[in-house]
Short mmCIF file of C-alpha atoms in Angstrom, two decimals:
data_model
loop_
_atom_site.label_atom_id
_atom_site.label_comp_id
_atom_site.label_asym_id
_atom_site.label_seq_id
_atom_site.Cartn_x
_atom_site.Cartn_y
_atom_site.Cartn_z
CA UNK A 1 34.45 -48.91 -22.60
CA UNK A 2 31.10 -47.15 -22.60
CA UNK A 3 29.89 -45.35 -25.74
CA UNK A 4 30.30 -41.86 -24.15
CA UNK A 5 33.91 -42.57 -23.22
CA UNK A 6 34.64 -44.12 -26.63
CA UNK A 7 33.32 -41.01 -28.35
CA UNK A 8 35.34 -38.82 -26.03
CA UNK A 9 38.51 -40.76 -27.01
CA UNK A 10 37.78 -40.39 -30.65
CA UNK A 11 36.99 -36.73 -30.27
CA UNK A 12 40.30 -36.20 -28.43
CA UNK A 13 42.29 -37.83 -31.14
CA UNK A 14 40.53 -35.77 -33.84
CA UNK A 15 41.19 -32.57 -31.87
CA UNK A 16 44.89 -33.42 -31.54
CA UNK A 17 45.14 -34.12 -35.33
CA UNK A 18 43.40 -30.89 -36.23
CA UNK A 19 45.73 -28.97 -33.83
CA UNK A 20 48.81 -30.64 -35.42
CA UNK A 21 47.62 -29.73 -38.94
CA UNK A 22 47.09 -26.12 -37.90
CA UNK A 23 50.57 -26.07 -36.27
CA UNK A 24 52.08 -27.39 -39.46
CA UNK A 25 50.30 -24.89 -41.73
CA UNK A 26 50.98 -21.88 -39.51
CA UNK A 27 54.67 -22.86 -39.07
CA UNK A 28 55.44 -22.09 -42.69
CA UNK A 29 57.62 -18.95 -42.55
CA UNK A 30 57.83 -19.19 -38.78
CA UNK A 31 60.90 -18.14 -36.74
CA UNK A 32 62.98 -21.06 -35.37
CA UNK A 33 63.58 -21.98 -31.74
CA UNK A 34 66.17 -24.79 -31.10
CA UNK A 35 65.59 -25.96 -34.70
CA UNK A 36 61.80 -26.08 -34.37
CA UNK A 37 59.20 -23.66 -35.81
CA UNK A 38 58.19 -21.21 -33.10
CA UNK A 39 54.55 -21.49 -33.97
CA UNK A 40 54.61 -25.24 -33.65
CA UNK A 41 56.21 -24.81 -30.26
CA UNK A 42 53.40 -22.50 -29.18
CA UNK A 43 50.67 -24.96 -30.20
CA UNK A 44 52.43 -27.81 -28.39
CA UNK A 45 52.78 -25.67 -25.38
CA UNK A 46 49.03 -24.79 -25.42
CA UNK A 47 48.06 -28.45 -25.37
CA UNK A 48 50.66 -29.40 -22.78
CA UNK A 49 49.49 -26.77 -20.33
CA UNK A 50 45.88 -28.03 -20.55
CA UNK A 51 46.96 -31.61 -19.97
CA UNK A 52 49.17 -30.76 -17.03
CA UNK A 53 46.45 -28.74 -15.25
CA UNK A 54 43.96 -31.50 -16.05
CA UNK A 55 45.71 -33.93 -13.79
CA UNK A 56 45.05 -32.16 -10.41
CA UNK A 57 41.66 -31.07 -11.69
CA UNK A 58 40.70 -34.68 -12.23
CA UNK A 59 42.14 -35.84 -8.98
CA UNK A 60 40.36 -33.14 -7.05
CA UNK A 61 37.20 -33.39 -9.24
CA UNK A 62 37.24 -29.61 -9.75
CA UNK A 63 36.59 -27.37 -12.76
CA UNK A 64 37.25 -24.20 -10.80
CA UNK A 65 40.51 -23.41 -12.64
CA UNK A 66 39.37 -24.43 -16.09
CA UNK A 67 38.58 -21.02 -17.44
CA UNK A 68 41.49 -19.34 -15.62
CA UNK A 69 43.87 -21.85 -17.11
CA UNK A 70 42.59 -21.06 -20.60
CA UNK A 71 43.10 -17.38 -20.03
CA UNK A 72 46.52 -17.77 -18.58
CA UNK A 73 47.49 -19.96 -21.52
CA UNK A 74 46.60 -17.17 -23.92
CA UNK A 75 48.74 -14.78 -21.95
CA UNK A 76 51.69 -17.05 -21.46
CA UNK A 77 51.91 -18.38 -25.05
CA UNK A 78 51.39 -14.94 -26.57
CA UNK A 79 54.14 -13.38 -24.44
CA UNK A 80 56.37 -16.36 -25.13
CA UNK A 81 55.83 -15.84 -28.84
CA UNK A 82 56.84 -12.14 -28.62
CA UNK A 83 59.86 -13.02 -26.50
CA UNK A 84 61.20 -15.82 -28.69
CA UNK A 85 60.45 -14.22 -32.07
CA UNK A 86 63.74 -12.84 -33.36
CA UNK A 87 62.10 -10.45 -35.78
CA UNK A 88 59.02 -9.22 -33.90
CA UNK A 89 58.12 -5.64 -34.67
CA UNK A 90 55.52 -3.12 -33.59
CA UNK A 91 52.65 -5.06 -35.19
CA UNK A 92 53.55 -8.09 -33.05
CA UNK A 93 53.74 -5.90 -29.94
CA UNK A 94 50.29 -4.50 -30.74
CA UNK A 95 48.82 -7.95 -31.17
CA UNK A 96 50.45 -9.23 -27.97
CA UNK A 97 49.03 -6.27 -25.99
CA UNK A 98 45.48 -6.83 -27.39
CA UNK A 99 45.40 -10.53 -26.74
CA UNK A 100 46.82 -10.18 -23.22
CA UNK A 101 44.30 -7.43 -22.25
CA UNK A 102 41.39 -9.45 -23.61
CA UNK A 103 42.48 -12.78 -21.96
CA UNK A 104 43.29 -10.99 -18.64
CA UNK A 105 39.89 -9.37 -18.48
CA UNK A 106 37.94 -12.46 -19.55
CA UNK A 107 39.86 -14.84 -17.26
CA UNK A 108 39.30 -12.64 -14.23
CA UNK A 109 35.62 -12.24 -15.04
CA UNK A 110 34.97 -15.98 -15.61
CA UNK A 111 37.01 -17.03 -12.49
CA UNK A 112 35.06 -14.67 -10.24
CA UNK A 113 31.74 -15.94 -11.62
CA UNK A 114 32.64 -19.60 -11.10
CA UNK A 115 33.98 -18.84 -7.55
CA UNK A 116 30.78 -16.96 -6.73
CA UNK A 117 28.57 -19.77 -8.05
CA UNK A 118 30.71 -22.44 -6.34
CA UNK A 119 30.82 -24.61 -9.47
CA UNK A 120 30.18 -24.78 -13.18
CA UNK A 121 27.28 -27.28 -13.70
CA UNK A 122 28.39 -27.92 -17.32
CA UNK A 123 31.02 -30.25 -15.82
CA UNK A 124 28.84 -32.27 -13.45
CA UNK A 125 28.55 -35.31 -15.76
CA UNK A 126 31.97 -35.00 -17.25
CA UNK A 127 34.31 -34.83 -14.14
CA UNK A 128 33.85 -38.47 -13.00
CA UNK A 129 35.02 -39.79 -16.35
CA UNK A 130 38.77 -39.55 -17.03
CA UNK A 131 38.36 -39.59 -20.87
CA UNK A 132 35.39 -37.21 -21.04
CA UNK A 133 36.96 -34.70 -18.68
CA UNK A 134 40.31 -34.93 -20.52
CA UNK A 135 38.48 -34.35 -23.79
CA UNK A 136 37.08 -31.04 -22.45
CA UNK A 137 40.58 -29.83 -21.58
CA UNK A 138 41.91 -30.97 -24.96
CA UNK A 139 39.10 -29.12 -26.77
CA UNK A 140 40.02 -26.07 -24.75
CA UNK A 141 43.56 -26.38 -26.22
CA UNK A 142 42.15 -26.43 -29.75
CA UNK A 143 39.94 -23.44 -28.89
CA UNK A 144 42.97 -21.40 -27.78
CA UNK A 145 44.97 -22.56 -30.79
CA UNK A 146 42.28 -21.67 -33.40
CA UNK A 147 41.14 -18.45 -31.67
CA UNK A 148 44.64 -17.03 -31.32
CA UNK A 149 45.91 -18.41 -34.67
CA UNK A 150 46.04 -15.12 -36.54
CA UNK A 151 47.80 -13.33 -33.73
CA UNK A 152 50.26 -16.15 -32.91
CA UNK A 153 51.18 -16.91 -36.56
CA UNK A 154 51.84 -13.18 -37.14
CA UNK A 155 53.84 -12.74 -34.04
CA UNK A 156 56.07 -15.79 -34.81
CA UNK A 157 56.42 -15.04 -38.46
CA UNK A 158 59.84 -14.09 -39.96
CA UNK A 159 58.00 -11.65 -42.08
CA UNK A 160 57.24 -8.42 -40.17
CA UNK A 161 55.73 -5.19 -41.45
CA UNK A 162 55.39 -1.82 -39.70
CA UNK A 163 52.04 -0.54 -38.51
CA UNK A 164 49.79 0.67 -41.33
CA UNK A 165 46.17 1.32 -42.21
CA UNK A 166 45.36 -2.34 -41.50
CA UNK A 167 46.76 -2.06 -38.03
CA UNK A 168 44.75 1.05 -37.32
CA UNK A 169 41.54 -0.31 -38.77
CA UNK A 170 42.01 -3.55 -36.90
CA UNK A 171 42.68 -1.81 -33.62
CA UNK A 172 39.55 0.30 -33.97
CA UNK A 173 37.45 -2.77 -34.64
CA UNK A 174 39.08 -4.68 -31.72
CA UNK A 175 38.42 -1.72 -29.48
CA UNK A 176 34.75 -1.54 -30.47
CA UNK A 177 34.26 -5.29 -29.86
CA UNK A 178 36.07 -5.20 -26.56
CA UNK A 179 34.05 -2.24 -25.33
CA UNK A 180 30.77 -3.93 -26.27
CA UNK A 181 31.79 -7.13 -24.53
CA UNK A 182 32.92 -5.65 -21.30
CA UNK A 183 29.95 -3.34 -21.15
CA UNK A 184 27.46 -6.16 -21.76
CA UNK A 185 29.10 -8.34 -19.13
CA UNK A 186 29.11 -5.51 -16.58
CA UNK A 187 25.40 -4.75 -17.26
CA UNK A 188 24.43 -8.30 -16.82
CA UNK A 189 26.54 -8.68 -13.64
CA UNK A 190 24.87 -5.62 -12.12
CA UNK A 191 21.40 -6.89 -13.13
CA UNK A 192 22.00 -10.28 -11.52
CA UNK A 193 23.43 -8.76 -8.34
CA UNK A 194 20.19 -6.89 -7.69
CA UNK A 195 17.92 -9.04 -5.48
CA UNK A 196 14.88 -7.36 -7.16
CA UNK A 197 15.90 -9.06 -10.45
CA UNK A 198 15.99 -12.62 -9.03
CA UNK A 199 14.31 -14.99 -11.43
CA UNK A 200 14.05 -12.32 -14.20
CA UNK A 201 15.90 -11.99 -17.56
CA UNK A 202 17.81 -8.91 -18.59
CA UNK A 203 16.35 -6.78 -21.35
CA UNK A 204 17.99 -3.45 -20.65
CA UNK A 205 21.04 -1.60 -21.92
CA UNK A 206 22.83 -3.51 -24.70
CA UNK A 207 20.65 -6.51 -23.88
CA UNK A 208 17.67 -4.58 -25.21
CA UNK A 209 19.37 -4.44 -28.61
CA UNK A 210 20.76 -7.95 -28.78
CA UNK A 211 20.01 -11.17 -26.80
CA UNK A 212 23.79 -11.88 -26.76
CA UNK A 213 25.65 -8.60 -27.09
CA UNK A 214 28.75 -9.92 -25.28
CA UNK A 215 29.15 -12.67 -27.90
CA UNK A 216 28.74 -10.08 -30.66
CA UNK A 217 31.62 -8.07 -29.08
CA UNK A 218 33.75 -11.12 -28.75
CA UNK A 219 33.34 -11.91 -32.49
CA UNK A 220 34.10 -8.35 -33.50
CA UNK A 221 37.28 -8.07 -31.52
CA UNK A 222 38.74 -11.20 -33.12
CA UNK A 223 37.74 -9.81 -36.57
CA UNK A 224 39.96 -6.85 -35.51
CA UNK A 225 42.86 -9.08 -34.70
CA UNK A 226 42.56 -10.78 -38.03
CA UNK A 227 42.61 -7.44 -39.84
CA UNK A 228 45.84 -6.49 -38.07
CA UNK A 229 47.38 -9.77 -39.08
CA UNK A 230 46.37 -9.65 -42.74
CA UNK A 231 49.47 -7.89 -44.27
CA UNK A 232 51.88 -10.49 -42.71
CA UNK A 233 50.11 -13.72 -43.68
CA UNK A 234 51.56 -15.66 -46.56
CA UNK A 235 50.86 -19.11 -48.13
CA UNK A 236 49.75 -21.67 -45.59
CA UNK A 237 49.83 -19.00 -42.97
CA UNK A 238 46.39 -17.94 -44.21
CA UNK A 239 45.03 -20.68 -42.04
CA UNK A 240 45.28 -18.04 -39.29
CA UNK A 241 42.15 -16.36 -40.73
CA UNK A 242 40.18 -19.24 -39.31
CA UNK A 243 40.21 -17.33 -36.01
CA UNK A 244 37.12 -15.05 -36.39
CA UNK A 245 35.26 -17.73 -38.27
CA UNK A 246 35.94 -20.33 -35.69
CA UNK A 247 34.79 -17.96 -32.89
CA UNK A 248 31.63 -17.16 -34.77
CA UNK A 249 30.85 -20.86 -35.42
CA UNK A 250 31.60 -21.73 -31.82
CA UNK A 251 29.40 -19.09 -30.30
CA UNK A 252 26.51 -19.26 -32.72
CA UNK A 253 26.31 -23.01 -33.46
CA UNK A 254 28.05 -25.05 -30.71
CA UNK A 255 28.57 -23.98 -27.06
CA UNK A 256 27.42 -20.34 -26.86
CA UNK A 257 24.10 -19.07 -28.12
CA UNK A 258 22.34 -22.48 -28.62
CA UNK A 259 22.97 -23.63 -25.07
CA UNK A 260 21.93 -20.32 -23.48
CA UNK A 261 18.84 -20.04 -25.68
CA UNK A 262 17.68 -23.51 -24.66
CA UNK A 263 18.33 -22.73 -21.01
CA UNK A 264 16.34 -19.41 -21.29
CA UNK A 265 13.46 -21.14 -23.15
CA UNK A 266 13.27 -23.71 -20.34
CA UNK A 267 13.20 -20.96 -17.66
CA UNK A 268 11.02 -18.26 -19.20
CA UNK A 269 9.46 -19.89 -22.25
CA UNK A 270 5.73 -19.13 -22.46
CA UNK A 271 5.94 -15.87 -20.49
CA UNK A 272 4.44 -13.06 -22.54
CA UNK A 273 7.24 -10.61 -21.79
CA UNK A 274 9.94 -13.13 -22.68
CA UNK A 275 8.28 -14.22 -25.89
CA UNK A 276 7.89 -10.58 -26.88
CA UNK A 277 11.54 -9.98 -26.12
CA UNK A 278 12.54 -12.90 -28.33
CA UNK A 279 10.45 -11.64 -31.21
CA UNK A 280 11.65 -8.01 -31.06
CA UNK A 281 15.31 -8.49 -30.13
CA UNK A 282 17.85 -9.89 -32.56
CA UNK A 283 19.80 -12.98 -31.47
CA UNK A 284 23.29 -11.54 -32.03
CA UNK A 285 23.82 -8.44 -34.15
CA UNK A 286 22.45 -5.52 -32.12
CA UNK A 287 19.48 -3.58 -33.45
CA UNK A 288 20.55 0.00 -34.12
#
């Protein structure tokens, strides 16, 4: 076994263990389904869906449905949580609506982008390897689990509380983040669709205030979800608050901003206008 495949196998095992620990912690105070904690069922379902779709993806050597599968998993598991929770109230309904709206919008956007491009070059080296490609799908399962943790734990909890100031504040924060994200994505899509901008970088609209405004919006909306969940979380369920911190860590330190910054530097590094843009524009938090 080559080193890359051995590392992928180790990473897959670690990801599964982390997912299991989160499932155990979040299941404290969870509603029961056929004698099992509902939250644990949700986490198991998240991983199972990724592994099932991985099989035809590997056989066909295609990553086309990777992002779409992730988004549909968010939607399916969130709706399942609301349906199977015997005590779900208005707070759970609100959380379900916000997660489904976000996932539906993001999944559609990413699927259209990949279909237009024909492929996602991030997967070129991974697809031929069974273990490395499987690892990517397993990591996506953990991404879904951790990102949606606050919402899924709250929806599946036996403790339910009516809408309050936390729900209102959280909704307003979520709405602000969602608006920023979709506006930034729309502005960049229009910019890239204009032939006159071929080979150029975007520095207008929200992108004049932040080099990654869509990621800022993404982080903000998950902070809103966590605020809505706060009054319900108890004991080990506080693990759900990992959601906005995980999203922030992922986008700022792992697969989001670092990769895009490196790609941009390779493409435009040394150009006076690009270097000035980098100096004057914050990486994440928009300049007021």
